Amino acid sequence: MNINTNTILIIEDEPQIRENIQLILELEGFNTITAKDGLEGLEMAEQYHPDMIICDLMMPRLDGYELIKALRQDPATAEIPFVFLTAKSERRDMRQGMELGADDYLTKPFEVKELLQTISIRLAKRQVTTQRYRNQIEQMKAEIHYLARHDSLTGLPNQFFLEEYFNQTRLQAYNQSQFLPLLLIDIDILYHTKLLFEPSLRQFLLTTVAERLNQLKSLNPIIDLIAYLKTDQLVLLLKPIQNAQVAAEAAEQILDVLSQPVTFNHQEISIQTKIGIACYPNDALQVSELLAHAEVTLEHYKLDNTTSYHFYDQEILNVVFRKVILESDFLQALERDEFLLYYQPQINTKTGKVVGVEALIRWEHQEYGMISPAEFIPIAEESGFIIPLGEWIIKTACSQLKDLQSQGFGNFKVAVNISASQFREENFIQRINDIVANTNFNPDLLELELTETVFIQDLDIVKDKINELRDHGIKLSIDDFGTGYSSFKYLQEFSFSHLKIDRYFITNIDKLESKQSIVKSIIQLADSLNINIIAEGVETKEELNWLKQHNCFVIQGYFFSRPLAIENLNIFLMANT
């Protein structure tokens, strides 16, 4: 007897025929189930899903035609091989059954050999069909598996694939006490193109970068995997290494490869690349944590305009966390009066009198103590908080100086730094005028200090705003002069009351001829344009003497006074009037 695992459903209303067929098939090793009519056969087919059905044509309750019609309409039973068993041998009966989906016909009486041969042929065909379906299903599974783990545009593995692969390889690194570096690559040009160029350029850049990295991977065996993230960032996973210097060398190779310009529509486009590096297991144990730490590293160094790479360390996380805390505390700090204004006097060395003060912001944080503006102003710029903070500075400076004037002091100008974001606001001038009016402050004594970043916008709009401010009596000066590449151009375009020489050029000016030449040129230029000069950052008598010798007489710096709280400024004024 053959061993056969196929199950055959026999549907026959005549008991003797049903039992004979069952006996023959079981002797051949088939599993059998039986039904005495079409309705019972339908129920058993739906319940057991046999490998084949042998069915009589004429039966009570539900004949063979109705049965096969019902089976073929149900996806679960539609593909089961179906053989009619009937005493009717007319061609039209056979054709009707075949049209309804029958696979074969056996006419009673039949030979055992004929029955077994029919079953063998139909099961073999079913096996071929089943295998084809299985192959198709496996192919579809493979395609779905691939699509779920790869980016459709670049063809690179995605983050899901990266996590799977990382989990497979990290144990090897851990067992051998090695590093597993993850390099997160940020390509700045991709973000700009979302707004400035057509979508096809972004796609072209992505595919070009992916191709270059794949070429590098083929040349450098230390690169194990390249993946693409939905954030338009790419990730390189290196093979386990003993020395972090290997990761640094790989980063330098990447920067070199991506530094080459990309040509699109006959135009060269430069790509600025930054790389954040985090290593398993020192920096994190999960790939998601490594990505987060590499992203934090990129965030920490994002103001660094050079193409570069940096390794993550705990201090970076502390700094970024502190930045997040400061940003979240801005509004509450303003409500709690944590911000303070200090004033640094500006002295005319000819008369010895105070001719002005510069208002300087400080932040006395409840947790961190006194925070330098060099730390929190860039954060305020990024978050947009610089707008309400800048308005508070102007309002507070006007109010406090107005109080000094009521005490017989303060008949001099107060200079306030204005950010490019503030100046860009449509209602900026109206807000300034409102503050001056509400504080009853003399606009002739208010000076707004602008840096070169103010002018990186529509120059006609800038000119209109500057002219309108001057029409209201408000003075304007250019701050940090000499540090920008086109400050001389702006001196010709606009009328300024003061020009402040940046402290970089003042420090050790008595000793450095290179600085002396620059400052002499600035002084001569200002004189020719009838613009007053202020030297800031003066700290030594030698610096002061050199400036006086070269006709720079208004001085601001530690040599005369540090920035003073308003009450200390009052004392300083009493002692110097």
Coordinates of C-alpha atoms in Angstrom, one line a residue:
M1 CA 0.0 0.0 0.0
N2 CA 1.3 3.5 -0.9
I3 CA 1.7 6.1 1.8
N4 CA -0.3 9.2 0.8
T5 CA -1.2 12.2 2.9
N6 CA -3.8 13.6 0.4
T7 CA -7.4 13.7 1.6
I8 CA -10.2 13.0 -0.8
L9 CA -13.9 13.9 -0.2
I10 CA -16.3 11.3 -1.7
I11 CA -19.8 12.6 -2.2
E12 CA -22.2 9.8 -3.3
D13 CA -25.8 9.1 -2.4
E14 CA -25.6 5.3 -3.1
P15 CA -23.9 3.7 0.0
Q16 CA -22.4 0.7 -1.8
I17 CA -20.6 2.8 -4.5
R18 CA -19.5 5.3 -1.8
E19 CA -18.1 2.5 0.4
N20 CA -16.4 0.8 -2.6
I21 CA -14.6 4.0 -3.7
Q22 CA -13.6 4.7 -0.1
L23 CA -12.1 1.2 0.3
I24 CA -10.2 1.5 -3.0
L25 CA -8.7 4.8 -2.0
E26 CA -7.8 3.8 1.5
L27 CA -6.0 0.7 0.2
E28 CA -4.0 3.1 -2.0
G29 CA -3.1 5.1 1.1
F30 CA -5.4 8.1 0.7
N31 CA -7.2 9.7 3.6
T32 CA -10.9 9.8 2.8
I33 CA -14.0 11.5 4.1
T34 CA -17.5 10.9 2.8
A35 CA -20.9 12.6 2.4
K36 CA -24.2 11.1 1.3
D37 CA -25.6 14.1 -0.6
G38 CA -24.6 17.4 -2.1
L39 CA -25.6 19.6 0.9
E40 CA -23.6 17.5 3.3
G41 CA -20.7 17.5 0.8
L42 CA -20.7 21.2 0.6
E43 CA -20.5 21.5 4.4
M44 CA -17.6 19.0 4.6
A45 CA -15.7 20.7 1.8
E46 CA -15.9 24.1 3.6
Q47 CA -14.9 22.5 6.9
Y48 CA -12.0 20.2 5.8
H49 CA -10.7 21.7 2.5
P50 CA -9.9 18.3 1.0
D51 CA -7.2 17.9 -1.7
M52 CA -9.7 16.5 -4.1
I53 CA -13.5 15.9 -4.5
I54 CA -15.1 13.0 -6.3
C55 CA -18.8 13.8 -6.6
D56 CA -21.9 12.1 -8.0
L57 CA -23.8 14.3 -10.4
M58 CA -27.4 13.4 -9.5
M59 CA -28.1 13.6 -5.7
P60 CA -30.9 14.7 -3.4
R61 CA -31.1 18.1 -1.7
L62 CA -28.2 19.6 -3.8
D63 CA -27.1 18.0 -7.1
G64 CA -23.5 18.1 -8.5
Y65 CA -24.0 21.1 -10.7
E66 CA -25.3 23.3 -7.8
L67 CA -22.6 22.0 -5.5
I68 CA -19.6 22.8 -7.8
K69 CA -21.2 26.2 -8.6
A70 CA -21.2 26.9 -4.8
L71 CA -17.6 25.6 -4.3
R72 CA -16.2 27.7 -7.2
Q73 CA -17.7 30.9 -5.8
D74 CA -15.9 30.5 -2.5
P75 CA -12.2 31.4 -2.7
A76 CA -11.4 28.8 0.0
T77 CA -12.7 26.0 -2.1
A78 CA -12.5 27.3 -5.6
E79 CA -9.2 25.6 -6.5
I80 CA -10.0 22.1 -5.2
P81 CA -9.8 19.6 -8.0
F82 CA -13.3 18.3 -8.8
V83 CA -14.2 15.1 -10.6
F84 CA -17.8 14.2 -11.5
L85 CA -18.9 10.6 -11.1
T86 CA -22.1 9.9 -13.2
A87 CA -24.0 7.3 -15.2
K88 CA -24.9 10.0 -17.7
S89 CA -22.5 10.0 -20.6
E90 CA -24.0 12.5 -22.9
R91 CA -21.5 15.1 -24.2
R92 CA -23.7 18.1 -23.2
D93 CA -23.8 16.8 -19.6
M94 CA -20.0 16.6 -19.5
R95 CA -19.7 20.1 -21.1
Q96 CA -22.1 21.6 -18.6
G97 CA -20.0 20.2 -15.7
M98 CA -16.7 21.4 -17.2
E99 CA -18.1 24.9 -17.8
L100 CA -19.0 25.0 -14.2
G101 CA -15.5 24.2 -13.2
A102 CA -15.2 20.4 -13.1
D103 CA -11.7 19.1 -13.8
D104 CA -12.6 15.7 -15.1
Y105 CA -15.5 13.2 -15.6
L106 CA -15.7 9.5 -14.7
T107 CA -18.6 7.5 -16.1
K108 CA -20.2 4.7 -14.1
P109 CA -19.3 1.9 -14.2
F110 CA -15.5 2.6 -14.2
E111 CA -12.4 0.6 -13.8
V112 CA -10.3 0.9 -10.6
K113 CA -7.3 1.7 -12.8
E114 CA -9.2 4.5 -14.5
L115 CA -10.3 6.0 -11.1
L116 CA -6.7 5.9 -9.7
Q117 CA -5.2 7.3 -12.9
T118 CA -7.7 10.2 -12.9
I119 CA -6.9 11.0 -9.3
S120 CA -3.2 10.8 -9.9
I121 CA -3.4 13.2 -12.9
R122 CA -5.5 15.7 -11.0
L123 CA -3.4 15.7 -7.9
A124 CA -0.2 16.0 -9.9
K125 CA -1.7 19.0 -11.7
R126 CA -2.8 20.5 -8.4
Q127 CA 0.6 20.0 -7.0
V128 CA 2.1 21.9 -9.9
T129 CA -0.4 24.7 -9.5
T130 CA 0.1 24.8 -5.8
Q131 CA 3.8 25.0 -6.2
R132 CA 3.4 27.8 -8.7
Y133 CA 1.2 29.7 -6.3
R134 CA 3.7 29.0 -3.5
N135 CA 6.5 30.4 -5.7
Q136 CA 4.5 33.5 -6.5
I137 CA 3.7 34.0 -2.8
E138 CA 7.3 33.5 -1.8
Q139 CA 8.3 36.1 -4.5
M140 CA 5.7 38.5 -3.3
K141 CA 6.9 38.0 0.3
A142 CA 10.4 38.7 -0.8
E143 CA 9.4 41.8 -2.6
I144 CA 7.3 43.0 0.4
H145 CA 10.3 42.2 2.7
Y146 CA 12.6 44.2 0.4
L147 CA 10.2 47.2 0.0
A148 CA 9.7 47.3 3.8
R149 CA 13.4 47.5 4.3
H150 CA 14.7 49.7 1.4
D151 CA 14.1 53.2 0.2
S152 CA 12.3 53.3 -3.1
L153 CA 14.2 56.3 -4.5
T154 CA 17.8 55.4 -3.6
G155 CA 17.5 51.6 -3.3
L156 CA 19.4 51.9 0.0
P157 CA 18.4 50.0 3.2
N158 CA 16.1 52.0 5.4
Q159 CA 16.1 52.5 9.2
F160 CA 14.1 49.2 9.7
F161 CA 16.8 47.3 7.9
L162 CA 19.5 49.2 9.7
E163 CA 18.0 48.2 13.1
E164 CA 17.8 44.5 12.1
Y165 CA 21.3 44.4 10.7
F166 CA 22.7 46.3 13.7
N167 CA 21.1 43.8 16.1
Q168 CA 22.8 41.0 14.2
T169 CA 26.3 42.5 14.2
R170 CA 26.5 44.2 17.6
L171 CA 27.1 41.0 19.5
Q172 CA 30.2 40.3 17.5
A173 CA 31.6 43.7 18.4
Y174 CA 30.6 43.3 22.1
N175 CA 32.2 39.9 22.4
Q176 CA 35.4 41.1 20.9
S177 CA 35.5 44.4 22.9
Q178 CA 35.3 46.4 19.7
F179 CA 33.5 49.6 18.7
L180 CA 30.6 49.6 16.2
P181 CA 30.6 53.2 14.8
L182 CA 27.5 54.8 13.3
L183 CA 28.0 57.8 11.1
L184 CA 24.9 60.1 10.5
I185 CA 25.4 62.2 7.4
D186 CA 23.5 65.5 7.1
I187 CA 23.5 67.1 3.7
D188 CA 22.4 70.7 4.0
I189 CA 21.7 71.3 0.3
L190 CA 18.8 68.8 0.5
Y191 CA 16.9 71.1 2.9
H192 CA 17.4 74.2 0.7
T193 CA 16.2 72.5 -2.4
K194 CA 12.9 71.6 -0.9
L195 CA 12.1 75.3 -1.0
L196 CA 14.3 76.7 -3.8
F197 CA 14.4 74.1 -6.5
E198 CA 12.2 71.7 -8.4
P199 CA 11.5 68.3 -6.8
S200 CA 13.6 66.5 -9.5
L201 CA 16.8 68.2 -8.2
R202 CA 16.3 66.8 -4.7
Q203 CA 15.8 63.3 -6.2
F204 CA 18.9 63.7 -8.3
L205 CA 21.0 64.8 -5.4
L206 CA 19.8 62.0 -3.2
T207 CA 20.6 59.3 -5.9
T208 CA 23.9 61.0 -6.7
V209 CA 25.0 61.0 -3.1
A210 CA 23.8 57.4 -2.7
E211 CA 25.8 56.3 -5.8
R212 CA 29.0 58.1 -4.5
L213 CA 28.7 56.4 -1.1
N214 CA 28.1 53.0 -2.7
Q215 CA 31.3 53.5 -4.8
L216 CA 33.2 54.4 -1.6
K217 CA 31.8 51.3 0.1
S218 CA 33.2 49.1 -2.7
L219 CA 36.6 50.7 -2.2
N220 CA 36.7 50.8 1.6
P221 CA 35.9 47.4 3.2
I222 CA 35.5 49.0 6.7
I223 CA 32.1 50.4 5.5
D224 CA 29.6 47.7 6.3
L225 CA 26.2 49.2 5.5
I226 CA 24.7 52.4 4.0
A227 CA 21.2 53.3 4.9
Y228 CA 18.8 56.1 4.1
L229 CA 16.5 57.8 6.6
K230 CA 13.2 59.7 5.9
T231 CA 14.8 62.8 7.2
D232 CA 17.0 63.0 4.0
Q233 CA 20.0 61.9 6.1
L234 CA 22.2 58.9 5.4
V235 CA 23.7 56.5 7.8
L236 CA 26.9 54.5 7.5
L237 CA 27.5 51.5 9.8
L238 CA 31.1 50.5 10.0
K239 CA 32.4 47.0 10.8
P240 CA 33.6 46.4 14.3
I241 CA 36.9 48.3 15.0
Q242 CA 39.4 48.6 17.8
N243 CA 40.4 52.2 17.3
A244 CA 38.0 55.2 16.8
Q245 CA 40.6 56.8 14.5
V246 CA 39.3 54.4 11.8
A247 CA 35.9 56.0 12.0
A248 CA 37.5 59.4 11.7
E249 CA 39.4 58.3 8.6
A250 CA 36.1 57.0 7.1
A251 CA 34.4 60.3 7.8
E252 CA 37.2 62.2 6.1
Q253 CA 36.8 60.0 3.0
I254 CA 33.0 60.6 3.0
L255 CA 33.5 64.4 3.2
D256 CA 36.1 64.3 0.4
V257 CA 33.8 62.2 -1.8
L258 CA 30.7 64.4 -1.2
S259 CA 32.6 67.7 -1.5
Q260 CA 32.8 67.4 -5.3
P261 CA 30.2 69.6 -6.9
V262 CA 27.1 68.0 -8.5
T263 CA 26.1 69.1 -12.0
F264 CA 22.4 69.5 -12.6
N265 CA 21.0 71.0 -15.8
H266 CA 24.5 72.3 -16.7
Q267 CA 24.8 74.0 -13.3
E268 CA 27.2 73.1 -10.5
I269 CA 25.7 72.7 -7.0
S270 CA 27.9 72.4 -3.9
I271 CA 27.0 70.1 -1.1
Q272 CA 27.8 70.9 2.5
T273 CA 28.1 67.8 4.6
K274 CA 28.3 67.3 8.3
I275 CA 28.7 64.0 10.1
G276 CA 27.8 63.0 13.6
I277 CA 29.4 59.9 14.9
A278 CA 28.2 57.7 17.8
C279 CA 29.7 54.3 18.8
Y280 CA 28.3 51.1 20.2
P281 CA 28.6 50.2 23.1
N282 CA 30.2 53.3 24.7
D283 CA 27.6 55.9 23.5
A284 CA 24.5 53.7 23.4
L285 CA 23.3 50.1 23.1
Q286 CA 20.4 50.5 20.7
V287 CA 20.6 51.9 17.1
S288 CA 17.8 54.3 17.9
E289 CA 19.9 55.8 20.7
L290 CA 23.0 56.0 18.5
L291 CA 21.0 57.8 15.9
A292 CA 19.6 60.2 18.5
H293 CA 23.1 60.9 19.9
A294 CA 24.6 61.4 16.4
E295 CA 21.7 63.8 15.7
V296 CA 22.4 65.7 19.0
T297 CA 26.0 66.0 17.8
L298 CA 24.9 67.5 14.5
E299 CA 22.6 69.9 16.3
H300 CA 25.3 71.0 18.7
Y301 CA 27.7 71.8 15.8
K302 CA 25.1 73.1 13.3
L303 CA 26.3 76.7 13.7
D304 CA 29.7 75.6 12.5
N305 CA 29.6 76.5 8.9
T306 CA 32.5 74.3 7.8
T307 CA 32.1 70.8 6.4
S308 CA 33.2 68.6 9.2
Y309 CA 32.6 65.5 11.4
H310 CA 32.3 65.3 15.2
F311 CA 32.1 62.4 17.7
Y312 CA 29.4 62.4 20.3
D313 CA 30.2 62.7 24.0
Q314 CA 28.2 63.1 27.1
E315 CA 29.0 66.8 27.4
I316 CA 27.3 67.5 24.1
L317 CA 24.1 65.9 25.4
N318 CA 24.4 68.1 28.5
V319 CA 24.8 71.2 26.4
V320 CA 21.9 70.4 24.1
F321 CA 19.7 69.5 27.1
R322 CA 20.6 72.8 28.7
K323 CA 19.7 74.5 25.4
V324 CA 16.3 72.8 25.4
I325 CA 15.7 73.9 29.0
L326 CA 16.6 77.5 28.3
E327 CA 14.4 77.6 25.3
S328 CA 11.4 76.2 27.2
D329 CA 12.1 78.7 30.1
F330 CA 12.2 81.9 27.9
L331 CA 8.6 83.1 28.4
Q332 CA 8.5 82.2 32.1
A333 CA 11.8 84.1 32.6
L334 CA 10.3 87.2 31.0
E335 CA 7.2 86.9 33.3
R336 CA 9.4 86.4 36.4
D337 CA 11.7 89.4 35.6
E338 CA 14.7 87.2 35.3
F339 CA 16.1 89.3 32.4
L340 CA 18.2 92.3 33.4
L341 CA 19.6 95.2 31.6
Y342 CA 23.2 96.4 32.2
Y343 CA 24.6 99.5 30.7
Q344 CA 28.2 100.1 29.6
P345 CA 29.2 103.7 29.4
Q346 CA 30.7 105.3 26.3
I347 CA 33.2 108.0 27.3
N348 CA 34.4 111.0 25.3
T349 CA 38.1 111.1 26.2
K350 CA 38.4 114.8 25.2
T351 CA 35.8 115.9 27.8
G352 CA 35.8 112.9 30.1
K353 CA 32.0 112.9 30.0
V354 CA 29.6 110.1 29.3
V355 CA 28.1 110.5 25.9
G356 CA 26.2 107.3 25.7
V357 CA 25.5 103.9 27.1
E358 CA 25.0 100.5 25.4
A359 CA 22.1 98.4 26.9
L360 CA 23.3 94.8 27.3
I361 CA 20.9 92.0 28.2
R362 CA 21.7 89.5 31.0
W363 CA 19.7 86.5 32.2
E364 CA 19.7 85.4 35.9
H365 CA 18.2 81.9 35.5
Q366 CA 16.7 80.3 38.6
E367 CA 18.6 77.1 38.2
Y368 CA 21.8 78.0 36.1
G369 CA 22.4 81.4 37.6
M370 CA 23.8 84.2 35.4
I371 CA 23.8 83.2 31.7
S372 CA 25.8 85.0 29.1
P373 CA 23.9 86.5 26.1
A374 CA 26.4 84.8 23.9
E375 CA 24.7 81.6 25.0
F376 CA 21.0 82.5 25.1
I377 CA 20.7 85.1 22.3
P378 CA 21.4 82.5 19.5
I379 CA 18.8 80.2 21.0
A380 CA 16.3 83.1 21.2
E381 CA 17.1 83.9 17.5
E382 CA 16.3 80.3 16.5
S383 CA 13.1 80.0 18.5
G384 CA 11.7 83.4 17.5
F385 CA 11.7 84.6 21.1
I386 CA 14.1 87.3 20.1
I387 CA 11.1 89.4 18.9
P388 CA 9.3 89.8 22.3
L389 CA 12.7 89.9 24.1
G390 CA 14.0 92.6 21.8
E391 CA 10.9 94.7 22.4
W392 CA 11.3 94.2 26.2
I393 CA 14.9 95.5 26.0
I394 CA 13.9 98.7 24.1
K395 CA 11.0 99.3 26.4
T396 CA 13.1 98.7 29.6
A397 CA 16.0 100.8 28.4
C398 CA 13.8 103.8 27.5
S399 CA 12.0 103.5 30.9
Q400 CA 15.1 103.3 33.0
L401 CA 16.9 106.0 31.1
K402 CA 13.8 108.2 31.4
D403 CA 14.0 107.8 35.2
L404 CA 17.7 108.8 35.1
Q405 CA 16.8 111.9 33.2
S406 CA 14.2 112.8 35.8
Q407 CA 17.0 112.7 38.4
G408 CA 19.2 115.1 36.4
F409 CA 21.2 112.4 34.6
G410 CA 21.0 110.5 31.4
N411 CA 20.9 113.4 28.9
F412 CA 22.8 111.1 26.5
K413 CA 22.0 108.4 24.0
V414 CA 21.2 104.8 24.8
A415 CA 22.2 102.2 22.2
V416 CA 20.2 99.0 21.8
N417 CA 21.2 96.0 19.6
I418 CA 18.6 95.1 17.0
S419 CA 18.5 91.6 15.5
A420 CA 17.8 90.9 11.9
S421 CA 14.6 89.0 12.9
Q422 CA 13.3 92.1 14.7
F423 CA 14.2 94.4 11.9
R424 CA 12.4 92.1 9.4
E425 CA 9.1 92.3 11.3
E426 CA 6.5 94.3 9.3
N427 CA 5.3 96.3 12.3
F428 CA 8.9 96.9 13.7
I429 CA 8.9 100.7 13.2
Q430 CA 5.4 101.1 14.6
R431 CA 6.4 99.1 17.7
I432 CA 9.5 101.3 18.2
N433 CA 7.3 104.4 17.9
D434 CA 4.8 103.1 20.3
I435 CA 7.5 102.3 22.9
V436 CA 9.0 105.8 22.6
A437 CA 5.6 107.4 22.9
N438 CA 4.5 105.3 25.9
T439 CA 7.7 105.9 27.8
N440 CA 7.8 109.6 26.8
F441 CA 11.4 109.0 25.8
N442 CA 13.2 111.5 23.5
P443 CA 13.7 109.6 20.2
D444 CA 16.9 111.7 19.5
L445 CA 18.5 109.8 22.4
L446 CA 17.6 106.3 21.1
E447 CA 20.2 104.6 18.9
L448 CA 19.6 101.3 17.2
E449 CA 22.7 99.2 16.6
L450 CA 22.5 97.1 13.4
T451 CA 24.8 94.3 12.3
E452 CA 25.5 93.2 8.8
T453 CA 23.0 90.4 9.0
V454 CA 20.2 93.0 8.9
F455 CA 21.2 93.8 5.3
I456 CA 20.9 90.3 4.0
Q457 CA 17.4 90.9 2.7
D458 CA 15.8 93.3 0.2
L459 CA 18.0 96.4 0.4
D460 CA 15.2 98.7 -0.8
I461 CA 13.0 97.6 2.1
V462 CA 16.0 98.1 4.5
K463 CA 16.6 101.6 3.1
D464 CA 13.0 102.5 3.5
K465 CA 12.9 101.4 7.1
I466 CA 16.2 103.2 8.0
N467 CA 14.9 106.4 6.4
E468 CA 11.6 106.2 8.2
L469 CA 13.4 105.6 11.6
R470 CA 15.6 108.6 10.9
D471 CA 12.6 110.7 10.0
H472 CA 11.3 110.0 13.5
G473 CA 14.6 111.2 15.0
I474 CA 15.9 107.8 15.9
K475 CA 19.7 107.3 15.4
L476 CA 21.2 104.2 13.7
S477 CA 24.7 102.8 14.0
I478 CA 26.5 99.9 12.5
D479 CA 27.9 97.4 15.0
D480 CA 30.9 95.0 14.8
F481 CA 32.3 97.0 11.9
G482 CA 35.1 95.3 10.0
T483 CA 34.0 91.7 10.7
G484 CA 31.6 91.6 7.6
Y485 CA 32.7 91.2 4.0
S486 CA 30.6 94.2 2.7
S487 CA 30.3 96.7 5.6
F488 CA 32.1 99.4 3.4
K489 CA 29.3 99.0 0.9
Y490 CA 26.6 99.6 3.5
L491 CA 28.4 102.8 4.7
Q492 CA 28.0 104.2 1.3
E493 CA 24.3 103.0 0.9
F494 CA 23.0 104.2 4.3
S495 CA 23.5 107.1 6.7
F496 CA 24.7 106.1 10.1
S497 CA 25.3 108.3 13.1
H498 CA 28.0 106.0 14.6
L499 CA 30.3 103.3 13.5
K500 CA 31.5 100.8 16.2
I501 CA 34.9 99.2 15.6
D502 CA 34.7 95.6 16.7
R503 CA 36.8 94.7 19.8
Y504 CA 38.7 92.1 17.8
F505 CA 40.6 95.0 16.1
I506 CA 41.1 97.0 19.3
T507 CA 42.7 94.2 21.4
N508 CA 46.5 94.7 21.5
I509 CA 46.2 97.3 18.7
D510 CA 49.2 99.1 20.2
K511 CA 51.3 96.1 19.5
L512 CA 50.0 94.7 16.1
E513 CA 50.7 96.6 13.0
S514 CA 48.2 94.6 10.9
K515 CA 45.3 95.8 13.2
Q516 CA 46.7 99.3 13.2
S517 CA 46.5 99.6 9.4
I518 CA 42.9 98.4 9.4
V519 CA 41.7 100.7 12.1
K520 CA 43.5 103.7 10.6
S521 CA 41.6 103.0 7.3
I522 CA 38.3 102.7 9.2
I523 CA 38.8 106.0 11.0
Q524 CA 39.8 107.8 7.7
L525 CA 36.8 106.4 6.0
A526 CA 34.4 107.4 8.8
D527 CA 35.8 110.9 8.8
S528 CA 35.3 111.3 5.1
L529 CA 31.7 110.2 5.5
N530 CA 31.1 112.4 8.6
I531 CA 30.4 109.3 10.8
N532 CA 31.3 109.2 14.4
I533 CA 33.6 106.4 15.6
I534 CA 33.2 104.3 18.8
A535 CA 36.0 101.9 19.8
E536 CA 34.6 99.0 21.9
G537 CA 36.5 96.6 24.0
V538 CA 39.2 99.0 25.2
E539 CA 40.9 97.4 28.2
T540 CA 44.4 98.9 28.6
K541 CA 45.9 102.3 28.7
E542 CA 48.2 101.5 25.8
E543 CA 45.2 100.7 23.6
L544 CA 43.5 103.9 24.7
N545 CA 46.5 106.0 24.0
W546 CA 46.9 104.6 20.5
L547 CA 43.3 105.4 19.7
K548 CA 43.5 108.9 21.0
Q549 CA 46.6 109.5 19.0
H550 CA 44.7 108.5 15.8
N551 CA 41.7 110.7 16.5
C552 CA 39.3 108.1 18.0
F553 CA 38.0 109.7 21.1
V554 CA 34.8 107.9 22.1
I555 CA 35.7 104.8 24.0
Q556 CA 33.7 101.8 25.4
G557 CA 35.3 99.1 27.4
Y558 CA 36.5 97.7 30.7
F559 CA 39.2 100.4 30.9
F560 CA 36.5 102.8 32.0
S561 CA 33.8 100.6 33.2
R562 CA 32.3 97.2 33.0
P563 CA 28.5 97.0 32.1
L564 CA 26.6 98.3 35.1
A565 CA 23.2 97.6 36.6
I566 CA 20.9 100.6 36.5
E567 CA 21.5 101.5 40.2
N568 CA 25.3 101.3 39.7
L569 CA 25.1 103.4 36.5
N570 CA 23.5 106.1 38.7
I571 CA 26.4 106.0 41.1
F572 CA 28.9 106.0 38.1
L573 CA 27.2 109.1 36.7
M574 CA 27.3 110.9 40.0
A575 CA 31.0 110.3 40.2
N576 CA 31.7 111.3 36.6
T577 CA 29.7 114.5 36.2

